[in-house]
Tab-separated table of C-alpha atoms and ligand atoms in Angstrom:
chain	number	residue	atom	x	y	z
X	29	UNK	CA	16.855	-10.038	-2.165
X	30	UNK	CA	13.879	-7.933	-2.596
X	31	UNK	CA	11.234	-7.368	-5.789
X	32	UNK	CA	9.711	-4.361	-5.975
X	33	UNK	CA	6.526	-4.775	-9.420
X	34	UNK	CA	6.017	-1.105	-10.213
X	35	UNK	CA	3.881	-0.047	-13.288
X	36	UNK	CA	4.284	2.606	-15.606
X	37	UNK	CA	2.209	6.142	-14.561
X	38	UNK	CA	-0.944	5.590	-17.230
X	39	UNK	CA	-2.385	8.829	-19.195
X	40	UNK	CA	-5.471	8.311	-17.458
X	41	UNK	CA	-4.518	9.101	-14.248
X	42	UNK	CA	-6.525	11.909	-14.386
X	43	UNK	CA	-9.720	9.811	-14.633
X	44	UNK	CA	-8.921	7.752	-11.100
X	45	UNK	CA	-11.159	6.919	-8.797
X	46	UNK	CA	-11.017	9.718	-5.630
X	47	UNK	CA	-12.835	9.065	-2.369
X	48	UNK	CA	-11.255	11.824	0.897
X	49	UNK	CA	-9.262	14.128	-1.580
X	50	UNK	CA	-10.758	17.059	-4.440
X	51	UNK	CA	-10.217	17.049	-7.755
X	52	UNK	CA	-7.437	18.942	-8.976
X	53	UNK	CA	-5.895	18.507	-12.634
X	54	UNK	CA	-2.724	15.965	-12.578
X	55	UNK	CA	0.177	16.847	-14.698
X	56	UNK	CA	0.637	12.917	-16.224
X	57	UNK	CA	4.531	13.812	-17.154
X	58	UNK	CA	5.242	15.030	-13.625
X	59	UNK	CA	3.270	12.562	-11.972
X	60	UNK	CA	5.756	9.823	-14.885
X	61	UNK	CA	8.848	11.747	-13.788
X	62	UNK	CA	7.859	11.306	-9.789
X	63	UNK	CA	7.220	7.673	-10.349
X	64	UNK	CA	10.684	7.158	-11.828
X	65	UNK	CA	12.278	8.809	-8.929
X	66	UNK	CA	9.705	6.866	-6.281
X	67	UNK	CA	11.392	3.087	-8.541
X	68	UNK	CA	14.835	5.050	-7.659
X	69	UNK	CA	14.506	5.238	-4.307
X	70	UNK	CA	13.329	2.105	-4.149
X	71	UNK	CA	16.285	0.361	-6.044
X	72	UNK	CA	18.366	2.457	-3.427
X	73	UNK	CA	17.288	0.695	-0.889
X	74	UNK	CA	18.104	-2.546	-3.035
X	75	UNK	CA	14.446	-3.577	-4.560
X	76	UNK	CA	15.096	-5.038	-7.966
X	77	UNK	CA	12.001	-3.706	-9.747
X	78	UNK	CA	9.480	-5.588	-11.993
X	79	UNK	CA	7.953	-2.651	-14.200
X	80	UNK	CA	4.743	-3.657	-15.986
X	81	UNK	CA	3.854	-0.721	-18.915
X	82	UNK	CA	1.407	1.694	-18.318
X	83	UNK	CA	-2.012	0.378	-18.654
X	84	UNK	CA	-3.917	3.111	-20.983
X	85	UNK	CA	-7.237	2.842	-20.761
X	86	UNK	CA	-6.989	1.929	-16.525
X	87	UNK	CA	-6.766	5.471	-14.449
X	88	UNK	CA	-5.772	3.800	-11.907
X	89	UNK	CA	-3.505	1.763	-12.890
X	90	UNK	CA	0.021	2.658	-11.317
X	91	UNK	CA	-1.451	1.544	-7.733
X	92	UNK	CA	-0.594	-1.951	-8.320
X	93	UNK	CA	-0.422	-2.561	-4.308
X	94	UNK	CA	-4.167	-2.674	-4.602
X	95	UNK	CA	-4.336	-5.491	-6.482
X	96	UNK	CA	-2.884	-8.427	-4.475
X	97	UNK	CA	-1.325	-9.311	-1.170
X	98	UNK	CA	1.725	-10.780	-1.279
X	99	UNK	CA	2.701	-13.219	2.001
X	100	UNK	CA	5.868	-15.210	2.130
X	101	UNK	CA	3.753	-18.701	0.892
X	102	UNK	CA	1.210	-17.168	-1.336
X	103	UNK	CA	-0.293	-14.524	-3.329
X	104	UNK	CA	-4.130	-13.569	-2.647
X	105	UNK	CA	-4.971	-11.510	-5.398
X	106	UNK	CA	-7.730	-9.088	-4.271
X	107	UNK	CA	-11.070	-8.323	-6.455
X	108	UNK	CA	-10.885	-4.138	-6.237
X	109	UNK	CA	-14.091	-2.483	-4.291
X	110	UNK	CA	-14.000	-0.038	-7.311
X	111	UNK	CA	-15.589	-2.181	-10.596
X	112	UNK	CA	-13.032	0.415	-12.739
X	113	UNK	CA	-9.881	-1.145	-11.253
X	114	UNK	CA	-10.994	-4.700	-11.293
X	115	UNK	CA	-9.597	-5.182	-14.610
X	116	UNK	CA	-6.262	-3.595	-13.238
X	117	UNK	CA	-5.247	-7.806	-11.227
X	118	UNK	CA	-4.889	-10.085	-14.451
X	119	UNK	CA	-1.563	-8.346	-15.323
X	120	UNK	CA	-0.634	-8.266	-12.459
X	121	UNK	CA	-1.334	-11.953	-11.076
X	122	UNK	CA	0.663	-13.027	-14.438
X	123	UNK	CA	3.897	-11.384	-12.831
X	124	UNK	CA	3.547	-12.907	-9.189
X	125	UNK	CA	3.039	-16.111	-9.873
X	126	UNK	CA	6.371	-16.693	-11.013
X	127	UNK	CA	6.944	-16.166	-7.213
X	128	UNK	CA	5.164	-18.410	-5.139
X	129	UNK	CA	1.060	-19.935	-5.957
X	130	UNK	CA	-1.511	-18.150	-6.129
X	131	UNK	CA	-5.040	-17.178	-4.622
X	132	UNK	CA	-7.814	-15.720	-5.478
X	133	UNK	CA	-11.044	-13.214	-3.753
X	134	UNK	CA	-13.825	-14.508	-5.657
X	135	UNK	CA	-17.345	-12.501	-5.272
X	136	UNK	CA	-19.260	-10.847	-4.016
X	137	UNK	CA	-16.175	-10.398	-1.937
X	138	UNK	CA	-14.273	-7.551	-2.667
X	139	UNK	CA	-10.807	-6.338	-0.690
X	140	UNK	CA	-8.333	-4.082	-2.111
X	141	UNK	CA	-4.499	-4.126	-1.082
X	142	UNK	CA	-4.685	-0.426	0.832
X	143	UNK	CA	-6.597	-1.762	3.248
X	144	UNK	CA	-5.160	-4.957	3.969
X	145	UNK	CA	-1.544	-3.941	6.851
X	146	UNK	CA	0.687	-6.903	7.843
X	147	UNK	CA	2.080	-6.617	11.154
X	148	UNK	CA	4.014	-10.544	10.954
X	149	UNK	CA	1.212	-13.377	11.040
X	150	UNK	CA	-1.206	-10.704	11.837
X	151	UNK	CA	-2.736	-9.936	9.346
X	152	UNK	CA	-5.576	-5.992	9.265
X	153	UNK	CA	-7.952	-4.912	7.352
X	154	UNK	CA	-10.022	-2.431	6.678
X	155	UNK	CA	-13.548	-2.326	6.745
X	156	UNK	CA	-13.619	0.479	4.460
X	157	UNK	CA	-16.101	1.294	1.113
X	158	UNK	CA	-13.634	-0.857	-0.466
X	159	UNK	CA	-13.985	-3.474	1.283
X	160	UNK	CA	-16.409	-6.590	2.398
X	161	UNK	CA	-16.857	-8.550	5.064
X	162	UNK	CA	-16.874	-11.072	2.273
X	163	UNK	CA	-13.909	-10.282	1.023
X	164	UNK	CA	-12.324	-10.141	4.525
X	165	UNK	CA	-14.224	-13.536	5.315
X	166	UNK	CA	-13.048	-15.401	2.701
X	167	UNK	CA	-8.835	-13.783	2.857
X	168	UNK	CA	-9.019	-15.715	6.819
X	169	UNK	CA	-10.239	-18.945	4.863
X	170	UNK	CA	-7.165	-19.052	2.782
X	171	UNK	CA	-4.830	-18.362	4.927
X	172	UNK	CA	-6.109	-19.897	7.880
X	173	UNK	CA	-3.601	-22.852	7.290
X	174	UNK	CA	-0.704	-20.731	6.194
X	175	UNK	CA	-0.345	-19.885	9.861
X	176	UNK	CA	-2.021	-15.314	9.514
X	177	UNK	CA	-4.845	-14.343	11.718
X	178	UNK	CA	-6.311	-11.616	10.045
X	179	UNK	CA	-8.331	-8.337	12.223
X	180	UNK	CA	-11.050	-6.378	11.063
X	181	UNK	CA	-10.820	-2.460	11.556
X	182	UNK	CA	-13.139	-0.463	10.818
X	183	UNK	CA	-12.338	2.966	9.594
X	184	UNK	CA	-13.550	6.458	8.256
X	185	UNK	CA	-12.769	9.526	6.665
X	186	UNK	CA	-10.239	8.085	4.677
X	187	UNK	CA	-9.642	5.288	1.467
X	188	UNK	CA	-7.787	2.650	2.920
X	189	UNK	CA	-6.780	1.389	6.229
X	190	UNK	CA	-2.865	2.178	5.029
X	191	UNK	CA	-3.981	5.578	4.592
X	192	UNK	CA	-4.677	5.677	8.331
X	193	UNK	CA	-1.244	3.637	9.992
X	194	UNK	CA	1.242	1.773	8.505
X	195	UNK	CA	3.919	-0.142	9.672
X	196	UNK	CA	7.580	1.758	11.180
X	197	UNK	CA	8.139	-1.939	12.174
X	198	UNK	CA	6.991	-4.905	14.117
X	199	UNK	CA	6.124	-3.325	17.279
X	200	UNK	CA	5.889	-0.207	16.097
X	201	UNK	CA	2.920	2.056	13.589
X	202	UNK	CA	2.760	5.474	12.839
X	203	UNK	CA	-1.264	6.515	13.489
X	204	UNK	CA	-3.680	9.247	12.518
X	205	UNK	CA	-6.200	8.702	14.905
X	206	UNK	CA	-8.922	10.786	13.396
X	207	UNK	CA	-9.017	7.625	10.952
X	208	UNK	CA	-8.556	4.134	12.620
X	209	UNK	CA	-9.002	3.900	16.592
X	210	UNK	CA	-5.474	3.811	19.023
X	211	UNK	CA	-7.373	1.346	20.602
X	212	UNK	CA	-7.353	-1.315	18.110
X	213	UNK	CA	-3.570	-1.574	18.657
X	214	UNK	CA	-3.328	-1.714	22.353
X	215	UNK	CA	-0.417	-4.034	21.446
X	216	UNK	CA	2.140	-1.765	19.932
X	217	UNK	CA	4.048	1.326	20.312
X	218	UNK	CA	2.078	3.934	18.492
X	219	UNK	CA	3.394	7.628	16.464
X	220	UNK	CA	0.909	9.711	15.072
X	221	UNK	CA	1.242	12.425	12.518
X	222	UNK	CA	0.984	15.416	13.404
X	223	UNK	CA	-1.549	16.837	13.459
X	224	UNK	CA	-1.046	19.572	10.546
X	225	UNK	CA	-0.045	16.410	8.019
X	226	UNK	CA	-3.077	15.203	8.103
X	227	UNK	CA	-1.869	12.744	5.145
X	228	UNK	CA	1.210	11.562	6.398
X	229	UNK	CA	0.619	8.026	7.664
X	230	UNK	CA	0.963	5.805	4.206
X	231	UNK	CA	4.976	4.888	4.128
X	232	UNK	CA	6.142	2.064	3.040
X	233	UNK	CA	9.104	-0.049	4.637
X	234	UNK	CA	11.473	-1.139	2.825
X	235	UNK	CA	14.587	-3.474	5.140
X	236	UNK	CA	15.010	-1.038	7.765
X	237	UNK	CA	14.391	1.931	5.589
X	238	UNK	CA	11.158	4.384	5.682
X	239	UNK	CA	10.355	5.979	2.073
X	240	UNK	CA	6.973	8.756	3.262
X	241	UNK	CA	6.221	11.616	0.981
X	242	UNK	CA	8.933	14.494	1.010
X	243	UNK	CA	5.319	16.465	1.510
X	244	UNK	CA	5.517	15.848	5.124
X	245	UNK	CA	8.410	17.217	7.059
X	246	UNK	CA	7.044	17.102	11.209
X	247	UNK	CA	5.672	13.523	10.735
X	248	UNK	CA	9.199	12.531	9.320
X	249	UNK	CA	11.225	14.424	11.976
X	250	UNK	CA	8.935	12.473	14.656
X	251	UNK	CA	10.066	9.368	12.643
X	252	UNK	CA	13.924	10.265	12.580
X	253	UNK	CA	13.669	11.870	16.210
X	254	UNK	CA	12.091	8.256	17.149
X	255	UNK	CA	16.401	6.571	15.145
X	256	UNK	CA	14.223	5.493	12.265
X	257	UNK	CA	15.565	6.336	8.866
X	258	UNK	CA	13.954	7.788	6.674
X	259	UNK	CA	13.603	8.579	2.185
X	260	UNK	CA	11.706	11.084	1.146
X	261	UNK	CA	10.247	11.266	-2.075
X	262	UNK	CA	7.991	13.929	-3.836
X	263	UNK	CA	4.366	12.303	-4.790
X	264	UNK	CA	2.599	15.370	-5.063
X	265	UNK	CA	1.513	14.254	-8.456
X	266	UNK	CA	0.035	11.188	-7.286
X	267	UNK	CA	-0.991	12.312	-4.227
X	268	UNK	CA	-3.514	14.119	-6.383
X	269	UNK	CA	-4.872	10.515	-7.770
X	270	UNK	CA	-5.272	10.207	-3.673
X	271	UNK	CA	-2.213	7.720	-3.985
X	272	UNK	CA	0.642	7.704	-1.723
X	273	UNK	CA	4.079	5.651	-1.225
X	274	UNK	CA	3.071	1.865	0.085
X	275	UNK	CA	0.081	1.998	-3.052
X	276	UNK	CA	2.498	2.191	-6.237
X	277	UNK	CA	4.510	-1.284	-5.328
X	278	UNK	CA	3.717	-4.411	-4.532
X	279	UNK	CA	7.830	-5.673	-2.593
X	280	UNK	CA	8.542	-9.248	-1.490
X	281	UNK	CA	11.910	-10.653	-1.051
X	282	UNK	CA	12.823	-13.798	-2.527
X	283	UNK	CA	15.901	-15.969	-2.520
X	284	UNK	CA	18.057	-15.992	-5.564
C	10	LIG	N1	-6.991	6.942	-6.937
C	10	LIG	C1	-6.931	5.913	-5.877
C	10	LIG	C2	-8.355	4.394	-5.958
C	10	LIG	O1	-9.729	5.712	-5.644
C	10	LIG	O2	-8.220	2.897	-6.086
């Protein structure tokens, strides 16, 4: 079965970090309602939710993806690139410890989970403003014994690697060519986002299904036409916080 770790939206969401989107007022009550719908969508796809309480003083803490990389064998706790996000790690670590041995990125390394795209045994790591070379080197070293390879990928114009490219299946990626080079993924089939929907590359795969924001109907149609089953969720308030669908959960398999 699948576990999805999430965290409730906190009252400080409006003070979130922003890098590539303009600050707009966020309706926190609406963000919470949308987040609940997102949680229900994950449950409908077979996930058991483990939901942490909101962190009132940590604006970005709903975006749990950034603080850990959950692999089949181990968890790697990250050291987020934004100082304001470092205190998010401990409470998520406590939950994940029940399921996997825990490793950790240490100073001076920085790494955001949103920069780590897993396809099979390959981890592609965004060389972004949040994740540095030391963080990637530590990840490579921590995981070498588990048979993972780690590959750096330059991003530009977006927050994380997974803002620009996500996995549709082990052979196919959804990609925004303005933010990441398609040549870096020459071994994959690539579906590009619709040009009218630059932020549409972030989708979350659970089992055989994809979850994506409702605000990208043209890109959704491309995925449906390619044979994918897509669940659309309205996450417009979370998008104002530069969040997307992968950011709001840590999804992993357990044998129970
Ligand atoms: N607001 C999401 C982030 O910047 O980490």
